[in-house]
Coordinates of C-alpha atoms in Angstrom, one line a residue:
M1 CA 76.6 69.2 143.6
T2 CA 79.4 69.7 140.5
N3 CA 82.1 72.6 140.5
T4 CA 80.3 74.2 137.8
M5 CA 76.9 75.4 136.8
K6 CA 75.6 77.3 133.9
A7 CA 74.5 80.6 134.1
I8 CA 73.8 83.9 131.2
V9 CA 76.8 86.0 131.8
A10 CA 76.0 89.7 130.6
H11 CA 78.8 91.3 128.8
A12 CA 77.4 94.3 126.8
P13 CA 74.1 95.5 125.3
Y14 CA 73.3 92.2 123.2
D15 CA 75.8 89.9 124.1
Y16 CA 74.5 87.8 126.4
R17 CA 76.1 84.2 126.5
L18 CA 75.2 81.0 128.0
E19 CA 78.3 79.9 130.2
E20 CA 79.8 77.9 132.6
R21 CA 81.0 79.5 136.4
P22 CA 81.5 78.1 139.2
I23 CA 79.0 77.4 142.2
P24 CA 79.5 79.8 144.6
K25 CA 80.6 79.1 148.0
A26 CA 78.8 80.2 151.1
G27 CA 81.0 82.5 153.5
R28 CA 80.5 83.8 156.6
G29 CA 76.7 84.4 157.0
E30 CA 76.1 84.1 153.4
V31 CA 73.7 81.7 151.6
V32 CA 73.8 79.9 148.6
V33 CA 70.5 78.4 146.5
K34 CA 70.0 76.1 143.5
V35 CA 67.5 78.4 141.7
I36 CA 64.4 77.0 141.1
A37 CA 62.9 80.3 138.6
C38 CA 64.2 84.2 137.7
G39 CA 61.8 86.3 136.2
V40 CA 62.6 88.4 133.4
C41 CA 61.9 92.0 134.8
A42 CA 61.3 95.2 132.0
S43 CA 64.9 96.0 133.2
D44 CA 66.0 93.3 132.2
I45 CA 65.7 93.7 128.8
K46 CA 66.4 97.6 128.8
C47 CA 69.6 96.6 130.1
F48 CA 70.2 93.7 127.7
K49 CA 69.1 96.7 124.8
G50 CA 71.9 99.2 126.8
A51 CA 69.0 101.3 126.8
G52 CA 70.3 103.9 129.8
M53 CA 72.4 102.0 131.4
Y54 CA 76.1 102.5 131.6
W55 CA 78.4 99.8 130.2
G56 CA 82.2 100.5 130.6
D57 CA 85.3 100.5 133.4
E58 CA 84.3 103.3 135.7
F59 CA 82.2 102.4 138.7
N60 CA 78.7 103.3 139.2
P61 CA 76.9 101.2 141.4
Q62 CA 73.6 102.2 139.9
W63 CA 74.2 100.6 136.3
V64 CA 75.3 97.5 134.4
K65 CA 78.9 96.3 135.0
G66 CA 79.5 93.5 132.4
P67 CA 80.8 90.3 132.7
V68 CA 77.9 89.7 135.7
I69 CA 75.0 87.4 136.2
P70 CA 71.8 89.3 135.8
G71 CA 68.2 88.8 137.2
H72 CA 66.9 90.1 140.4
E73 CA 63.7 88.1 140.4
F74 CA 64.8 84.9 142.1
F75 CA 63.9 82.4 144.4
G76 CA 66.0 79.2 145.4
E77 CA 66.3 76.7 147.5
V78 CA 68.6 76.4 150.4
V79 CA 71.9 74.3 149.5
E80 CA 74.9 75.4 152.1
L81 CA 74.6 77.9 154.9
G82 CA 77.6 79.5 156.1
E83 CA 78.8 80.5 159.2
G84 CA 76.0 81.7 161.6
A85 CA 73.8 82.1 158.4
A86 CA 71.2 79.5 159.8
E87 CA 70.4 81.2 162.7
K88 CA 70.2 84.9 161.3
Y89 CA 67.8 84.0 158.6
N90 CA 66.3 80.7 160.6
L91 CA 67.0 78.6 157.9
E92 CA 67.7 74.7 157.3
I93 CA 69.0 73.1 154.0
G94 CA 66.2 72.4 151.9
D95 CA 64.4 75.6 152.6
L96 CA 62.8 77.7 150.3
A97 CA 64.8 81.8 150.0
I98 CA 64.3 84.6 148.6
A99 CA 66.6 87.3 148.9
E100 CA 65.5 91.4 148.3
Q101 CA 66.8 93.0 145.1
I102 CA 68.6 95.4 147.1
L103 CA 72.0 95.2 149.3
P104 CA 72.1 97.6 151.8
C105 CA 75.1 99.3 152.9
E106 CA 73.9 99.3 156.5
K107 CA 76.4 102.5 157.6
C108 CA 74.9 105.3 155.4
R109 CA 72.2 107.6 157.1
Y110 CA 69.3 106.0 155.2
C111 CA 70.4 102.9 155.8
K112 CA 70.9 104.0 159.6
R113 CA 67.5 105.4 159.8
G114 CA 66.2 101.6 158.7
E115 CA 65.4 103.6 154.9
Y116 CA 67.2 100.9 153.5
W117 CA 65.7 100.7 150.3
M118 CA 67.2 104.1 149.8
C119 CA 70.8 103.2 150.7
E120 CA 73.5 105.8 149.6
V121 CA 75.8 103.3 147.6
H122 CA 72.8 100.7 146.7
D123 CA 74.2 97.7 145.7
M124 CA 71.9 95.4 143.8
F125 CA 71.7 91.8 142.6
G126 CA 72.7 91.6 139.5
F127 CA 74.2 94.8 137.9
Q128 CA 78.3 93.8 138.5
K129 CA 79.8 90.9 139.3
E130 CA 82.0 92.5 142.4
I131 CA 78.5 92.7 144.4
A132 CA 76.4 90.0 143.6
E133 CA 75.6 88.6 140.9
G134 CA 71.8 87.2 139.8
G135 CA 69.2 84.7 139.5
M136 CA 69.4 83.5 136.2
A137 CA 71.7 80.9 136.6
E138 CA 71.8 76.9 138.4
Y139 CA 72.7 78.3 141.5
M140 CA 73.4 82.1 143.6
K141 CA 74.9 83.1 146.6
Y142 CA 73.3 85.6 149.3
P143 CA 75.8 88.0 150.6
S144 CA 75.9 88.6 154.4
N145 CA 74.2 92.0 153.9
A146 CA 71.4 90.4 151.7
R147 CA 67.8 91.1 153.3
V148 CA 66.5 87.2 153.2
H149 CA 63.0 86.1 153.8
K150 CA 61.7 82.0 154.0
I151 CA 59.2 80.6 151.5
P152 CA 56.3 78.7 152.7
K153 CA 57.1 75.6 150.0
S154 CA 53.4 75.5 149.8
L155 CA 53.3 78.5 147.5
S156 CA 53.6 77.6 143.8
L157 CA 56.3 78.1 141.6
E158 CA 54.4 81.0 140.0
A159 CA 54.1 82.6 143.2
A160 CA 57.0 82.5 144.8
S161 CA 58.6 83.9 141.5
M162 CA 56.3 86.9 142.0
I163 CA 57.5 87.3 145.2
E164 CA 59.6 90.3 144.4
P165 CA 57.4 92.4 142.0
L166 CA 54.2 91.9 144.0
A167 CA 56.3 93.0 147.1
C168 CA 57.2 96.6 145.0
A169 CA 53.3 96.7 143.9
I170 CA 52.7 97.0 147.6
H171 CA 54.7 99.3 148.7
T172 CA 53.4 101.6 145.4
V173 CA 49.8 101.2 146.4
Q174 CA 50.9 101.7 150.4
R175 CA 52.6 105.2 149.2
G176 CA 48.8 106.1 147.9
K177 CA 47.2 106.2 151.0
I178 CA 44.3 104.8 149.5
E179 CA 40.6 105.9 151.0
L180 CA 37.5 104.1 150.8
D181 CA 35.8 106.5 149.0
D182 CA 38.4 107.3 147.0
T183 CA 38.6 107.4 142.9
V184 CA 42.0 105.4 142.3
V185 CA 43.5 104.9 138.3
I186 CA 45.9 102.6 138.1
A187 CA 47.7 103.7 134.3
G188 CA 49.1 99.9 133.3
A189 CA 48.0 97.0 133.4
G190 CA 51.9 95.0 133.1
P191 CA 52.6 93.1 135.6
L192 CA 53.1 95.7 138.2
G193 CA 49.7 97.1 137.4
L194 CA 48.2 93.6 137.5
F195 CA 49.4 92.8 140.7
M196 CA 48.5 96.6 141.5
I197 CA 45.0 96.4 140.8
Q198 CA 44.7 93.4 142.8
I199 CA 46.1 95.4 146.0
A200 CA 44.0 98.2 145.4
H201 CA 41.1 96.3 145.2
L202 CA 42.3 94.8 148.8
K203 CA 42.5 98.7 150.1
T204 CA 38.2 98.5 148.9
P205 CA 38.3 101.7 146.9
K206 CA 34.9 103.7 145.9
K207 CA 36.0 103.1 142.5
L208 CA 39.1 101.5 141.0
I209 CA 40.0 102.3 137.2
V210 CA 42.1 100.5 135.3
L211 CA 44.4 102.0 132.0
D212 CA 46.1 100.0 129.2
M213 CA 46.2 99.9 125.7
K214 CA 46.2 96.5 125.4
N215 CA 42.4 94.4 125.8
D216 CA 43.4 91.4 126.8
R217 CA 45.3 92.8 130.1
L218 CA 41.7 95.3 130.6
E219 CA 39.9 91.4 130.9
L220 CA 42.1 90.2 133.3
A221 CA 42.6 93.1 135.4
K222 CA 38.4 93.6 135.7
K223 CA 39.0 89.5 136.7
Y224 CA 41.4 91.1 139.2
G225 CA 38.7 94.0 140.9
A226 CA 39.3 96.8 138.6
D227 CA 35.5 98.3 138.4
I228 CA 36.0 99.8 134.9
V229 CA 38.5 99.6 132.4
I230 CA 39.4 102.3 129.8
N231 CA 41.9 102.1 126.6
P232 CA 42.7 105.0 125.9
G233 CA 43.8 104.2 122.1
E234 CA 40.3 103.8 121.4
T235 CA 38.3 106.2 124.1
D236 CA 38.9 109.8 125.4
A237 CA 40.5 108.8 128.7
L238 CA 40.2 111.5 130.2
Q239 CA 37.1 112.7 129.4
Q240 CA 35.4 109.6 130.6
I241 CA 37.5 109.5 134.3
Q242 CA 35.4 113.4 134.2
D243 CA 32.3 112.1 133.5
L244 CA 33.4 109.4 136.3
T245 CA 33.5 112.3 138.8
D246 CA 31.2 114.7 138.3
G247 CA 34.6 116.6 136.0
Y248 CA 36.3 117.0 139.4
G249 CA 39.1 114.1 138.1
C250 CA 40.4 110.7 140.6
D251 CA 41.3 111.0 144.2
V252 CA 44.8 108.9 143.4
Y253 CA 46.6 108.2 140.2
I254 CA 49.8 105.4 139.9
E255 CA 52.0 105.3 137.0
T256 CA 52.9 102.4 136.3
S257 CA 53.0 102.1 132.2
G258 CA 56.7 103.5 132.1
H259 CA 55.2 105.1 129.0
P260 CA 55.7 109.4 129.3
S261 CA 52.7 110.4 127.8
A262 CA 50.9 109.1 130.7
V263 CA 52.5 111.4 133.2
T264 CA 51.2 114.3 131.4
Q265 CA 47.5 112.3 131.1
G266 CA 47.7 111.5 135.2
L267 CA 48.5 115.5 135.7
K268 CA 45.5 116.0 133.8
M269 CA 43.0 113.3 134.8
I270 CA 43.8 113.8 138.8
R271 CA 41.6 116.2 141.0
K272 CA 43.2 119.3 142.9
L273 CA 45.0 118.2 146.1
G274 CA 45.0 114.2 144.8
R275 CA 47.7 111.4 145.6
F276 CA 50.1 110.9 142.5
V277 CA 52.5 108.1 142.6
E278 CA 54.8 107.0 140.2
F279 CA 56.7 104.0 140.1
S280 CA 58.2 103.3 136.8
V281 CA 61.8 103.7 135.5
F282 CA 61.3 105.5 131.9
G283 CA 63.6 104.9 128.5
E284 CA 63.2 108.3 127.7
A285 CA 62.7 111.6 129.5
T286 CA 59.3 113.5 130.1
T287 CA 58.3 117.1 131.0
A288 CA 55.4 118.0 132.3
D289 CA 54.3 121.9 133.5
W290 CA 55.0 121.8 136.9
S291 CA 52.5 124.9 138.0
V292 CA 49.6 122.0 137.3
I293 CA 51.7 120.4 140.8
G294 CA 52.1 123.4 142.6
D295 CA 50.0 126.4 141.7
R296 CA 47.0 124.8 140.4
K297 CA 46.0 121.7 142.0
E298 CA 48.6 121.5 144.9
L299 CA 49.1 117.7 144.3
D300 CA 51.1 115.1 146.0
V301 CA 53.4 113.7 143.8
L302 CA 55.3 110.2 145.3
G303 CA 57.9 108.5 144.5
A304 CA 57.7 104.9 144.9
H305 CA 60.9 102.1 145.1
I306 CA 60.8 98.9 145.0
S307 CA 60.0 97.3 148.3
P308 CA 60.8 98.4 152.1
Y309 CA 59.4 95.9 154.2
T310 CA 57.0 94.1 152.3
Y311 CA 58.1 90.7 151.3
P312 CA 56.8 89.2 154.4
I313 CA 53.6 90.8 153.5
A314 CA 53.3 89.8 149.8
I315 CA 54.9 86.2 151.0
D316 CA 51.5 86.3 153.3
L317 CA 49.7 87.9 151.2
L318 CA 50.2 85.2 148.5
E319 CA 50.1 82.3 151.0
R320 CA 46.3 83.1 151.9
G321 CA 45.3 83.1 147.8
L322 CA 44.5 86.8 148.4
V323 CA 46.7 87.5 145.3
D324 CA 46.8 85.7 142.2
A325 CA 50.0 84.9 140.2
Q326 CA 49.2 82.1 138.0
K327 CA 48.1 84.0 135.2
I328 CA 49.9 86.9 135.5
V329 CA 53.0 84.4 134.3
T330 CA 52.2 83.1 130.8
H331 CA 55.5 81.7 129.6
H332 CA 58.5 79.2 131.4
Y333 CA 61.7 78.8 129.5
Q334 CA 64.9 76.9 129.8
L335 CA 68.2 79.1 130.3
E336 CA 69.2 77.6 127.1
D337 CA 66.2 79.6 125.2
F338 CA 67.4 83.0 127.3
E339 CA 67.3 84.3 123.9
E340 CA 63.6 83.4 122.9
A341 CA 62.6 84.1 126.2
F342 CA 63.9 88.1 126.3
N343 CA 62.2 88.4 122.8
I344 CA 59.0 87.1 123.9
S345 CA 59.5 89.2 127.2
A346 CA 60.5 92.8 124.6
N347 CA 57.8 91.9 122.7
G348 CA 54.6 91.8 125.5
Q349 CA 51.9 91.1 122.7
D350 CA 52.0 87.1 123.7
S351 CA 52.9 87.0 127.1
I352 CA 52.5 89.5 130.0
K353 CA 55.5 87.9 132.6
V354 CA 58.5 85.7 131.3
V355 CA 59.9 83.1 134.1
L356 CA 63.4 81.5 133.6
K357 CA 63.7 78.1 135.5
P358 CA 67.2 76.9 135.8

C-alpha cells in the first residue's frame, strides 16, 4: 500500500478537486477500507451547488465544512483493523464492510434511548474533515463510533453500493405501517422511490400507485410491483386517485420526489385519518394549509430520517434477491471523471443512479 491516495475534495460550492491525500490509518476500534464504490446522492449534488448548505468557518455539524472528502453511499474491502475492531465488528482483513452514514455521539438522550439516528450532535460521513471524511476516495476510515456491517461477497457491486439508500427506503416504508387493504401512493420514482416501491410491494397492499414525471421511470416502477403508474404532467393525478378509491383518497402517501408541490398534492390525495410519510430534503420551502392536517382530515404526518436498524434488513433482502439494484444503477465513473458523473446525476434525464468506482 502506498502512502497517498486519490480523493475528491470539496472546498466550496462548485469547487471540487481531485487531489492526493494521505491514506488514513486505523486507530483503536477503527476500520480502514479500500473503497469499491460510492454512490452520488441527490444531497451530494445539492452540496456541490451550495443549495441550503452552510460553507464557512463557524462549526455546524449538520452542514458542509470544506475542505472535506464527500460521499456517504460507500462500501469497501477491509485493509486495516485497529485494536479491538476485529472483535467489535466480527471482521477480518479482506471482508467487505459498510458503515451507516451517521456517527452517533453515544452520549445524548437520543443515543442513550437507542434512537441513535436522531443523535443531537448528528455527525455524519463526508461533511466535515474533523469528524469523518466520506467515500469519494480510494480509501476511507470508519471511526470507532461507526455502526459497521459486514457485506456478503455474493452481492454485486451495484447491490452493495445501494445498501445505504435501500436502508433509508426500508425505514420510510416502515413508517407508513402499510396494511393489506391499503391503497398506497408513492410520489417520486427516483432511486429512493424505486427502492420504496419494491419494499412496499413486499408488504402486499391492495393497490400500489406511483407518481412521477418521467415515463421511463414509471415503466421501471411497474416492473418493481406498482399496480398503477401516473404521470401528473399528462393526467389529473388527483382525480384518478379519487376515482380509484371511491372518492375517499389513498390510505398512505409517501413523498420522495423532493418537489414542494408533491406535499400539497399529497394532502389533497390522502383520505381522512390517512398516513402521510415525508422523506425528501427540499431545496426550497413549501407551504400548506395545516387545517387540512388537523380540522379537516386528522392525518398522521410522519417524518422519515435515514436508516435506523435497517442496514441488516437491506443486506438480507439483496442477498435473497427480493430487491433489485441492477436496473437502478445506470452509470459508473472513475474518480477522475467526477465532474461528468455529477453532471449526469444532476441532469437526471439519462440516469437513475450514478456510482463512482475508485
